[in-house]
XYZ file of C-alpha atoms in Angstrom:
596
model
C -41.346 -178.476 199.766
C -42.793 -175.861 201.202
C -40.981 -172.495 200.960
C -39.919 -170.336 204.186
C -40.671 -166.813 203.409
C -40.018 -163.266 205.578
C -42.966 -160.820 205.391
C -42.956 -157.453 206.710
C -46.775 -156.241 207.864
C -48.151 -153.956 209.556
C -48.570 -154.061 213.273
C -52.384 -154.674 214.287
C -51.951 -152.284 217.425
C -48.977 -149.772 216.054
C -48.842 -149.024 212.444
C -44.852 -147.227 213.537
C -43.703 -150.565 214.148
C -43.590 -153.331 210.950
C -43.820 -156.925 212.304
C -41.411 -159.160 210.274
C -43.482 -162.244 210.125
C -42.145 -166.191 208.952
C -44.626 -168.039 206.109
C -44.641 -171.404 204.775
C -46.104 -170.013 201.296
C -48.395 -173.298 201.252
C -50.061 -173.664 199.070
C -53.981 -172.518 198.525
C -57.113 -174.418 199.061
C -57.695 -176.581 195.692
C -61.418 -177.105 196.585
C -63.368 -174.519 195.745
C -66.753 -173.522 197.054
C -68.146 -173.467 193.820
C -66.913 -176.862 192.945
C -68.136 -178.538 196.292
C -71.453 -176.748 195.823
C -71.952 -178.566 192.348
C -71.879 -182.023 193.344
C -74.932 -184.256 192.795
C -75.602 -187.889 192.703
C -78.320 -189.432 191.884
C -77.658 -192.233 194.434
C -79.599 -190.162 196.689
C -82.644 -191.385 195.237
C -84.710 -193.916 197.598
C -85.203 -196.507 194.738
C -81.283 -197.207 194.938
C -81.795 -197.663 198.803
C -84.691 -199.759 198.102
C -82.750 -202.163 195.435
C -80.187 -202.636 198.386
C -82.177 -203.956 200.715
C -83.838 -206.009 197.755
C -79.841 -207.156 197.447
C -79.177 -207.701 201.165
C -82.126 -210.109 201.320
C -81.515 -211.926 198.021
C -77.755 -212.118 199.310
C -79.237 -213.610 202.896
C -81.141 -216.106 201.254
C -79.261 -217.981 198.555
C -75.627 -217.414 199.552
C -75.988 -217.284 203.302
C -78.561 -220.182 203.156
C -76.120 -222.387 201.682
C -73.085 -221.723 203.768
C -75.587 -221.897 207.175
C -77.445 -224.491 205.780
C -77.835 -228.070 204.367
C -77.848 -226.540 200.802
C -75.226 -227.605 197.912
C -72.369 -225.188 199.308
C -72.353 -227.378 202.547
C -71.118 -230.347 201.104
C -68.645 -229.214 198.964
C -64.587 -230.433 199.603
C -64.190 -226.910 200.241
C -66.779 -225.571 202.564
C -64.369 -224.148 204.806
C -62.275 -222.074 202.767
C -65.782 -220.783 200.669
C -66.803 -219.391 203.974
C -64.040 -217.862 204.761
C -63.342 -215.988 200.794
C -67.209 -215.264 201.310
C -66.252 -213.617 204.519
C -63.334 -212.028 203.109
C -64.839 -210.752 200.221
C -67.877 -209.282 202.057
C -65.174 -207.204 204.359
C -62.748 -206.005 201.267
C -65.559 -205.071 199.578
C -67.382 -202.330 202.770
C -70.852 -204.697 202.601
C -70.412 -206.675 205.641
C -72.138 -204.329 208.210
C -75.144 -205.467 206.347
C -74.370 -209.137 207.281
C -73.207 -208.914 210.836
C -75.618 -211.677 212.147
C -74.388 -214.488 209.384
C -70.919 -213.565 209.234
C -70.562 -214.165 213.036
C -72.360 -217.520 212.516
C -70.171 -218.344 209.637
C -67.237 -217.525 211.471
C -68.831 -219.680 214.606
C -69.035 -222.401 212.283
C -65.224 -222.295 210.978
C -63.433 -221.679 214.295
C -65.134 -225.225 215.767
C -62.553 -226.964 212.781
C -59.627 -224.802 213.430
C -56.367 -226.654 215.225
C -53.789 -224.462 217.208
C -51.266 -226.315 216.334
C -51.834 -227.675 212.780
C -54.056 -224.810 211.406
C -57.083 -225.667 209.051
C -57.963 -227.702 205.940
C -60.213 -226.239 202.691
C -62.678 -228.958 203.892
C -63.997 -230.486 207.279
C -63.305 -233.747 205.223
C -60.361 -233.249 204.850
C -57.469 -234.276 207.186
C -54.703 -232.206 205.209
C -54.207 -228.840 206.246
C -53.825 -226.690 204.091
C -51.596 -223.196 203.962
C -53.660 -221.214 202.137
C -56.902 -221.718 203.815
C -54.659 -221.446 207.447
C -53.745 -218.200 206.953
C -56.434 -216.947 205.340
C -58.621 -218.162 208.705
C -56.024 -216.768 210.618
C -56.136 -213.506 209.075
C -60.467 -213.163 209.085
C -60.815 -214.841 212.397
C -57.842 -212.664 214.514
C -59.564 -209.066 212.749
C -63.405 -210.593 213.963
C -61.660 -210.785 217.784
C -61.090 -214.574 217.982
C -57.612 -215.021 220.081
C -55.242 -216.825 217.165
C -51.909 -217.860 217.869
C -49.480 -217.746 215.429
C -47.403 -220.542 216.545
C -49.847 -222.439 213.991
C -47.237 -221.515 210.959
C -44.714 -223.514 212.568
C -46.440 -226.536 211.116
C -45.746 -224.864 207.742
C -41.851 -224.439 208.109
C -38.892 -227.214 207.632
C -36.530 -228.245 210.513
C -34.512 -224.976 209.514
C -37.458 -222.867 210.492
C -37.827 -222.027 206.112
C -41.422 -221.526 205.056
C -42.425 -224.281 202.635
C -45.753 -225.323 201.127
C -47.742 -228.743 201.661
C -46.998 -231.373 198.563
C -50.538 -230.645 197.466
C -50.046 -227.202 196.744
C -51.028 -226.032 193.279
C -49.008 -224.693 190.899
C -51.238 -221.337 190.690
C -50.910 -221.503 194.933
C -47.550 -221.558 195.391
C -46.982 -218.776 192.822
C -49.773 -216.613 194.388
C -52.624 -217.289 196.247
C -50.786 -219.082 199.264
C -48.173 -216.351 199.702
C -50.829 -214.051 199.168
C -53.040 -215.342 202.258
C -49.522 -215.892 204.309
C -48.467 -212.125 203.170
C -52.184 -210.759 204.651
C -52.146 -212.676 207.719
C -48.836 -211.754 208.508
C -49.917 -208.124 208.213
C -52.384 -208.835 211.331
C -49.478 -208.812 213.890
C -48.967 -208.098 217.102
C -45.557 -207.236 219.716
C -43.745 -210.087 219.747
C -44.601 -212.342 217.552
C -41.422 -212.967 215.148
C -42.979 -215.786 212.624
C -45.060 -213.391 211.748
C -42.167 -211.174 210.797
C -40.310 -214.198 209.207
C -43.788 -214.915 207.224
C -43.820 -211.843 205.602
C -39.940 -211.605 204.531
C -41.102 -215.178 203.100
C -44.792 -213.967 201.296
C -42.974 -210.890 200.135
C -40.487 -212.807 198.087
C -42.730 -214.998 196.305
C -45.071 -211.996 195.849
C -42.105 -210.168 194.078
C -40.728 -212.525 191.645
C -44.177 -213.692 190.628
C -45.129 -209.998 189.871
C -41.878 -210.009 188.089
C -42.815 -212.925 186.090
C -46.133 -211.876 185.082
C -46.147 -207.893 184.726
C -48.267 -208.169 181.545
C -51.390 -209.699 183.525
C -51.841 -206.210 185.342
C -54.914 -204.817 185.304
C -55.863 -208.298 183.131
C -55.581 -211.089 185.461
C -57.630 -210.514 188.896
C -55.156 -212.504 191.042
C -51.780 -210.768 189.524
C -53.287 -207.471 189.696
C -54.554 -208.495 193.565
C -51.061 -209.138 194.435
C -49.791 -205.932 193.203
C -52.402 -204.049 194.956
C -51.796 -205.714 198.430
C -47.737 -205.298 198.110
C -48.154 -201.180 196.901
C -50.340 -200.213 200.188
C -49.826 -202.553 203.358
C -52.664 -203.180 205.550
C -52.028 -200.175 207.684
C -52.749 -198.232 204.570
C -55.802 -200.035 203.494
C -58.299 -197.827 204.622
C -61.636 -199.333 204.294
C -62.927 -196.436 201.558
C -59.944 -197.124 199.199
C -60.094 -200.823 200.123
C -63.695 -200.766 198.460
C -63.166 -198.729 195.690
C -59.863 -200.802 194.942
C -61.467 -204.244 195.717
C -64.340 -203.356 193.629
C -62.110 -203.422 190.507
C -60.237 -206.143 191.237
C -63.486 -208.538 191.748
C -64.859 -207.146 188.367
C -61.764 -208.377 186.666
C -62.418 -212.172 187.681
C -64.737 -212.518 190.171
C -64.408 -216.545 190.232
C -60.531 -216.966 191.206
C -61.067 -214.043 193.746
C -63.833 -216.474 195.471
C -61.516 -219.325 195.252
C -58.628 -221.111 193.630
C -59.684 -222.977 190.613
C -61.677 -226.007 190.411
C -62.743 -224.936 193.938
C -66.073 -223.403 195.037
C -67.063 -220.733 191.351
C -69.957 -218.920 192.641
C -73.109 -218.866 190.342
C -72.923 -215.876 187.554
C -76.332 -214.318 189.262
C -74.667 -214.134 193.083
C -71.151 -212.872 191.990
C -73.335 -210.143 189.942
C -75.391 -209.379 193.329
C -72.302 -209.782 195.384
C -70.741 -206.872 192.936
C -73.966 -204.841 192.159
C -74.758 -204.207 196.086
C -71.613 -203.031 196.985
C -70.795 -200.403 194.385
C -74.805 -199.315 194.609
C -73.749 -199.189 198.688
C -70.504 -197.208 197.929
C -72.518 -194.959 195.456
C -74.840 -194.370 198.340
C -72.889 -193.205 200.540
C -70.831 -190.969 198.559
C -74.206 -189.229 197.810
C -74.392 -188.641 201.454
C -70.544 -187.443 201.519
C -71.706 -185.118 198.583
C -74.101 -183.781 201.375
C -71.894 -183.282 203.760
C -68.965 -181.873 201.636
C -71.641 -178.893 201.021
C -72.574 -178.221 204.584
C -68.623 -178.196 205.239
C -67.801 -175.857 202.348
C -70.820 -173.370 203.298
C -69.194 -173.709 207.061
C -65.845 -172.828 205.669
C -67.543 -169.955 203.150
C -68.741 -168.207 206.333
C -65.656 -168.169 208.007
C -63.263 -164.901 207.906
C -60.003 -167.039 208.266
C -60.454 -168.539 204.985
C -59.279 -164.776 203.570
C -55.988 -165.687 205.822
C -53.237 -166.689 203.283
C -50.633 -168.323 205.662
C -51.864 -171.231 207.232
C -52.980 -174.674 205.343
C -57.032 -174.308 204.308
C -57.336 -178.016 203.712
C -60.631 -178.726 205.570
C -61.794 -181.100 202.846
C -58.433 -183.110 202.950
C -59.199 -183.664 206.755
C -63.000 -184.734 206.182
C -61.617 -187.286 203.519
C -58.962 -188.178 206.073
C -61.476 -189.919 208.423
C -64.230 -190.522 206.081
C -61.770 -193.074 204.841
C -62.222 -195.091 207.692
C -65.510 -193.944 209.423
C -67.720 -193.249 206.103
C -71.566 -194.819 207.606
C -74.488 -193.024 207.483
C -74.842 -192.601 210.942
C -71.483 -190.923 211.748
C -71.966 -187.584 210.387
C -71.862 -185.659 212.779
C -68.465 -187.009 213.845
C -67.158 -186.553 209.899
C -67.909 -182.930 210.103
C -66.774 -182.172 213.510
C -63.127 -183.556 213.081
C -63.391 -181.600 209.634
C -63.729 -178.359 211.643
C -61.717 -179.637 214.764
C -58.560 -180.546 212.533
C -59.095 -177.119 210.159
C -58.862 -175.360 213.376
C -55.700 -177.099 215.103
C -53.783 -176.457 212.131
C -54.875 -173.123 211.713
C -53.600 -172.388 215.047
C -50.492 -174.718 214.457
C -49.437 -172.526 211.489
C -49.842 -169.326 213.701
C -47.587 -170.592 215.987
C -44.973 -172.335 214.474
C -44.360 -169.630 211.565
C -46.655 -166.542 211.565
C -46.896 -165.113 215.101
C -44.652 -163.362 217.428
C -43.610 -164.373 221.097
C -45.562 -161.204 222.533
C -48.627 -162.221 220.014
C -48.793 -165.965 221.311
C -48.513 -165.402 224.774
C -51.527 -163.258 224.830
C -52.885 -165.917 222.517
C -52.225 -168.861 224.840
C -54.027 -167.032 227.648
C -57.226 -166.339 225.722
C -57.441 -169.493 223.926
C -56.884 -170.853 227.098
C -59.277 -169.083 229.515
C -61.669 -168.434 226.795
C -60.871 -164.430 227.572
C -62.970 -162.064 225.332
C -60.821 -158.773 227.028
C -57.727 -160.022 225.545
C -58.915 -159.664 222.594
C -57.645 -156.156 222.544
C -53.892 -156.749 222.956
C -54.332 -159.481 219.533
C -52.916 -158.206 216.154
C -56.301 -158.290 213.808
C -55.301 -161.753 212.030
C -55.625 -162.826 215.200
C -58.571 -161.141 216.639
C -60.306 -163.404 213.371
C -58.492 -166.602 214.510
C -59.255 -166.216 218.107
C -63.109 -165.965 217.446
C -63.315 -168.119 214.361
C -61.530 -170.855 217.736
C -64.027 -170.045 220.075
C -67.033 -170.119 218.377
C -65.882 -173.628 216.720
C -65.389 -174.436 220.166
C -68.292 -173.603 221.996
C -70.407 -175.288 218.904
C -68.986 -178.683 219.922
C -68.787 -178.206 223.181
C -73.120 -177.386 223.128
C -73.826 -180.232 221.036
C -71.518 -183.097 222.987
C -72.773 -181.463 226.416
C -76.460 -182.324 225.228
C -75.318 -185.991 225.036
C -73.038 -186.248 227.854
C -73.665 -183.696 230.714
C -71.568 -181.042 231.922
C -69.189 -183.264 232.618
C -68.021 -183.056 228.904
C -66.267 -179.114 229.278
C -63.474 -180.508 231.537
C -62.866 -183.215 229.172
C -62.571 -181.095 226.227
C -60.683 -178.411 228.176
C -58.097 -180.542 230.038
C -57.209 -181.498 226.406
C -57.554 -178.595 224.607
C -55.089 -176.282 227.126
C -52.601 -178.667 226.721
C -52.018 -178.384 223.325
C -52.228 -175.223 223.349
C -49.418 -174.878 226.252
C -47.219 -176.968 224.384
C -48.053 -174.828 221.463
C -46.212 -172.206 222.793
C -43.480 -174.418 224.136
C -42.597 -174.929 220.317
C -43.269 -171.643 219.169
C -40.375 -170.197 221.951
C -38.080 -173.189 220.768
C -38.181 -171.659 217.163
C -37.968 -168.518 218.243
C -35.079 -169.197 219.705
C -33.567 -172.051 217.422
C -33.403 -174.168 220.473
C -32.306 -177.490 219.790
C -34.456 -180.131 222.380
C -33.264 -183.653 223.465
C -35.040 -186.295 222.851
C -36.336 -186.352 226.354
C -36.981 -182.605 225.744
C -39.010 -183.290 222.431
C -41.046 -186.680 223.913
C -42.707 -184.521 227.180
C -43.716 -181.510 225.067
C -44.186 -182.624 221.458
C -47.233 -181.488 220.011
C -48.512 -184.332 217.560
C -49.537 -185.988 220.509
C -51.127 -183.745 222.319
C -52.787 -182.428 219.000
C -54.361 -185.736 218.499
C -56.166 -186.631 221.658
C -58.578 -183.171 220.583
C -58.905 -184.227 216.718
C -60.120 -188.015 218.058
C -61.988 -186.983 221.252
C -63.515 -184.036 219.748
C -65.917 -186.272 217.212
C -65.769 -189.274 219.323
C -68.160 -187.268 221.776
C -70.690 -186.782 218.755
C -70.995 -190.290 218.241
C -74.429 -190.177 220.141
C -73.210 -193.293 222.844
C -72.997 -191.836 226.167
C -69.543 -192.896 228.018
C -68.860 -193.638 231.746
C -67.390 -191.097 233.926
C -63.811 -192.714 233.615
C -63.891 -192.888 230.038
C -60.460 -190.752 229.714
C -58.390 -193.201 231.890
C -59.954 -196.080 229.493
C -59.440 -194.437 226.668
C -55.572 -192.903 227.754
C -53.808 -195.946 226.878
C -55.261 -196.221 223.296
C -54.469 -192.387 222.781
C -51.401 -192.523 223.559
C -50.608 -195.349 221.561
C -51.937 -193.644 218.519
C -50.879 -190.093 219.392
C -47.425 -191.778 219.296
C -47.588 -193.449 215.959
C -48.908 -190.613 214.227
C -45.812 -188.490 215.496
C -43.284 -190.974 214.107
C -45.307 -191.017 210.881
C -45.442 -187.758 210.408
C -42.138 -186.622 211.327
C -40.185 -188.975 209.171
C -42.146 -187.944 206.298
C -41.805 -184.036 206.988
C -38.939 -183.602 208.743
C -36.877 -181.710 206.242
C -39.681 -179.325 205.580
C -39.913 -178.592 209.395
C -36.480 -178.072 209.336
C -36.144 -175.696 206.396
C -38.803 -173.238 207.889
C -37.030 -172.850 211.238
C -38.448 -175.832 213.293
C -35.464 -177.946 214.834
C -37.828 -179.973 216.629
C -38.355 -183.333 215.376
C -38.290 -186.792 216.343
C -35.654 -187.497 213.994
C -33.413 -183.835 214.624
C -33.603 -184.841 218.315
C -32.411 -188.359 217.932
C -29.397 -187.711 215.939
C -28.892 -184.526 218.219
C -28.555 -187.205 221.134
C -26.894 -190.013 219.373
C -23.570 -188.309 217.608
C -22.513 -189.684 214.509
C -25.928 -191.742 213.774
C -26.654 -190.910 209.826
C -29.924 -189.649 208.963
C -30.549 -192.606 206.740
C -29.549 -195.189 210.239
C -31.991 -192.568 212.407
C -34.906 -192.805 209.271
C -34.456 -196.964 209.897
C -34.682 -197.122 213.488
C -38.089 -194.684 213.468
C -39.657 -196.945 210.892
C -38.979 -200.148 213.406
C -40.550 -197.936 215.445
C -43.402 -197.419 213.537
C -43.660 -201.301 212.854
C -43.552 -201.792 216.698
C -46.352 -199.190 217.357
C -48.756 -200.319 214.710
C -48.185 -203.284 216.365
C -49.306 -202.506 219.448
C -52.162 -200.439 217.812
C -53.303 -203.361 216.269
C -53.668 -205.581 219.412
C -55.191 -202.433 221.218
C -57.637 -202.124 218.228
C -58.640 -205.580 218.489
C -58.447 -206.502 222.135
C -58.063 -203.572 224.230
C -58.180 -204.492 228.133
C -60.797 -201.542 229.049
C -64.476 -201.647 227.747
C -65.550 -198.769 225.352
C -67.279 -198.427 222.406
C -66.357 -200.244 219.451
C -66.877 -196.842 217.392
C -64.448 -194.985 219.770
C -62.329 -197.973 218.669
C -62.486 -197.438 215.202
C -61.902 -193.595 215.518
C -58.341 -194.403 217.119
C -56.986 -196.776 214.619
C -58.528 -195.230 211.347
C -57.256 -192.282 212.295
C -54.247 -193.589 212.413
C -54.330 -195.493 209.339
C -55.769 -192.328 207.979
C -52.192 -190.995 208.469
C -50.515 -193.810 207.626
C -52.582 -193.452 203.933
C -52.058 -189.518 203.466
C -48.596 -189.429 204.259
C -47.655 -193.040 202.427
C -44.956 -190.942 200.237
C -45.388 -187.480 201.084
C -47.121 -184.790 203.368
C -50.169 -185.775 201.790
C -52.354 -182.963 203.611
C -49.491 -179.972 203.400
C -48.839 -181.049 199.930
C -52.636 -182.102 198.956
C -52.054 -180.492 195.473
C -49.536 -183.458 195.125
C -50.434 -185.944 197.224
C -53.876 -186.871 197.858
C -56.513 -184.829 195.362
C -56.649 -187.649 192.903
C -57.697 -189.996 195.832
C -60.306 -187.712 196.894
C -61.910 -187.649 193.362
C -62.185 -191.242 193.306
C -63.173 -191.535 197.182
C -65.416 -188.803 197.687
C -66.591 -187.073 194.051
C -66.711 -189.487 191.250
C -69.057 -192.864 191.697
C -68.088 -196.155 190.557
C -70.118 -197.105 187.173
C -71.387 -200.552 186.361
């Protein structure tokens, strides 16, 4: 936890008069520049680049030929499910952007066999469906966009509405692999629909007592240690990044039972070694390119005065790993390092106001970092003389570079966002100041998660390079809220009792118990985690089939950013606490590559 302090300083503007300031004590940057400056892969090098695209092609011809084909694969008993674990595996592993094209034709192929009532067999010979290969399809096919219903588990329930497997099941299925493809799919849910819910209370019971039963195959057996895996981070924690890195260990362990149950399709030793080689040379790769960009951000941060400012949280490399996680491509770096800075800013700011400055200090602050006033600047202590130009030129550097790509248009965009976080900012700062106690109501029209996060997502989202039509905030407003939202609940039953202890009564659980007498903390800390369930939810369907048009990238941004927070603060305060929480993640993620 962090500890609540009371400073005396100086006053900027009247030496007579000590300020007595709050702190956090939080503690210091653990990234130093020195550190970040050292890192070198020698991914880099064009002949790895040049021996993935050797891969890609040798992948495209032999495996791809055969599921598109007339080859061998094509006739096999279990054509269907191969194409979908090929699929699957492709995903897990953060190598299917390089087979968009065959993917959507494999996927093409499978839907044409897939029943809305009965589900799918392992084979288009076969007339048995099966439930392994149903939810697996269900699963794959839903995330690629294709409308699933889920009313298609009925068919695997008894007249009591109790999950049960087919009389064909195998022994090694109804232990794992089945649950374990009912568990996933039910993970892939949207408002509403309840068998989903009732699948996973099933798929979570089996998972359990066959963990139970066989802890010693951990980190042995590639289907036991699979299980464990998927059951320690749900879905919405699965960021693509640790889903690689992760999934890359588990495929090493037995790459044949993660392509398919046994006595089923066992890819050839030569493609499960090109399958495996191309995606940790691809993950190497890009973490060379991370390296890159982790030095530009440090030398960015080196430059800056605030980083000699003690009080707020300097975790600019915990916010670059935070949505490299989920947007980690080549292409997007301009977006990586701009939510870097954007985030590194906001909370620089948030720490000013919710524990280091004064009434009379924010108030003058609001109205420059509002109106962008340079004459204010004399009535700002000198901590905040640095902050307020350290904002402004941050600003003004995105602002340049997303008004090259969008038009003018772009600095009412930004600013209609940016003045309202900082208004309710302030809001905040005067309800601490004057241990004010909101409502609910109170809390839910001026909370400032969710005004924080339409800046940190917009912000890079308009460095993407796509241009955006001129109502691209009222198609985009439904999706922000929705995530703005779920990252509030997130973070504030997670942190709660650290707000609390340095002075800030407003929280989404403080205000809900303030409004509902006699509810217990632990009752308040169950309903916001329904809460959570029925957001994600709601995020999902958005993610996949949101009503307006936009880019698929600005897509992404939402929900991984999301699931970015959903990651971080799994146990903890991930970022506040990054000492604790999420610095051995980054090492694997972002500093060490994956050997052969």
């Amino acid at each position: 936890m962090a500890e609540v302090g009371l400073h005396v300083h100086a006053n900027g503007k009247n030496t007579e008069q000590p300020v007595v300031r709050r702190t956090a004590e939080f503690h210091p940057n653990v990234w130093s520049y020195d550190f970040l400056q050292s890192l070198s892969s020698p991914y880099g090098a064009p002949s790895y680049s040049e021996r993935v695209q050797t891969l890609i092609e040798e992948i495209k011809m032999d495996t791809f030929c055969d599921l598109l084909g007339d080859g061998e694969m094509n006739t096999s008993e279990y054509d269907l499910l191969e194409r979908f674990f090929i699929v699957d595996i492709l995903q897990r592993l953060g190598i299917d952007r390089h087979f968009q094209k065959e993917i959507k034709a494999v996927l093409e192929y499978t839907y044409k066999y897939w029943n809305d009532e009965k589900g799918i067999s392992w084979g288009r010979e076969n007339l048995i469906v099966d439930l392994n290969t149903t939810a697996l399809g269900f699963q794959i096919l839903r995330l690629n966009g294709y409308s699933m219903s889920p009313d298609v588990f009925q068919n695997f329930q008894d007249e009591t509405r109790q999950f049960i497997f087919p009389k064909n099941s195998k022994e090694d299925e109804y232990k794992l692999r089945s649950p374990l493809s009912l568990y996933r799919a039910s993970e892939i849910r949207f408002p509403g629909e309840n068998i989903l819910k009732q699948a996973k209370i099933f798929a979570y019971t089996c998972l359990q007592q066959a963990i139970g039963e066989n802890r010693e195959l951990l980190g042995k057996n590639q289907l036991v240690t699979e299980v464990e895996y998927i059951m320690k981070y749900p879905w919405k924690c699965r960021v693509q990044r640790w889903e690689a890195w992760n999934f890359i260990k588990i495929f090493r362990l037995d790459i044949n039972a993660s392509l398919g149950m046994k006595g089923a399709y066992e890819v050839s030793s030569d493609r499960k070694m090109k399958i495996l080689e191309l995606a940790i040379l691809d993950f190497n790769i890009l973490q060379a390119q991370h390296h890159n960009e982790l030095k530009i951000l440090s030398k960015w941060w080196d430059e800056t005065k605030v980083k000699e400012l003690s009080f707020f949280r300097q975790r600019h490399v915990e916010f670059y790993f935070w949505y490299t996680c989920g947007l980690y491509e080549k292409e997007l770096s301009a977006t990586r390092l701009c939510f870097a800075k954007v985030a590194a800013l906001i909370t620089l700011i948030d720490d000013i106001f919710d524990t280091y400055g004064t009434i009379d200090e924010l108030s003058h602050f609001t109205t420059a970092l509002i109106e962008w006033d340079m004459s204010i600047m004399d009535r700002l202590p000198e901590y905040m003389k640095t902050c307020f130009q350290f904002a402004h030129k941050t600003y003004m550097e995105i602002a340049t570079e997303a008004e090259k790509i969008h038009g003018p248009c772009v600095q009412k965009w930004m600013h209609d966002n940016w003045k309202t976080i900082i208004l309710a900012q302030l809001q905040d700062a005067k309800w601490i100041a004057n241990d004010y106690h909101p409502s609910l109501d109170e809390y839910l029209k001026s909370s400032v998660a969710p005004t924080t996060i339409p800046v940190v997502s917009l912000f890079p989202m308009l460095l993407i390079g796509t241009t955006f039509p001129d109502d691209i905030m009222e198609r985009i407003n439904k999706f922000q809220n929705c995530l703005a939202w779920g990252c509030r609940l997130v973070d504030d039953s997670r942190d709660f009792q650290d707000e609390k202890d340095h002075g800030e009564n407003a929280s989404w659980i403080e205000c809900y118990m303030k409004d509902n007498p006699g509810t217990t903390r632990e009752q308040t800390l169950d309903h916001v985690n329904m809460l959570i369930e029925l957001n994600f939810e709601e995020l999902t369907k958005e993610h996949i089939f949101y009503e307006y048009e936009i880019p698929n990238t600005c897509k992404r941004i939402y929900f991984d950013i999301y699931r970015g927070v959903a990651f971080v603060w799994r146990d903890i305060d991930g970022f506040t606490k990054s000492s604790k929480g999420i610095r051995d993640d980054i090492m694997k993620i972002l500093v060490k590559p994956i050997y052969f």
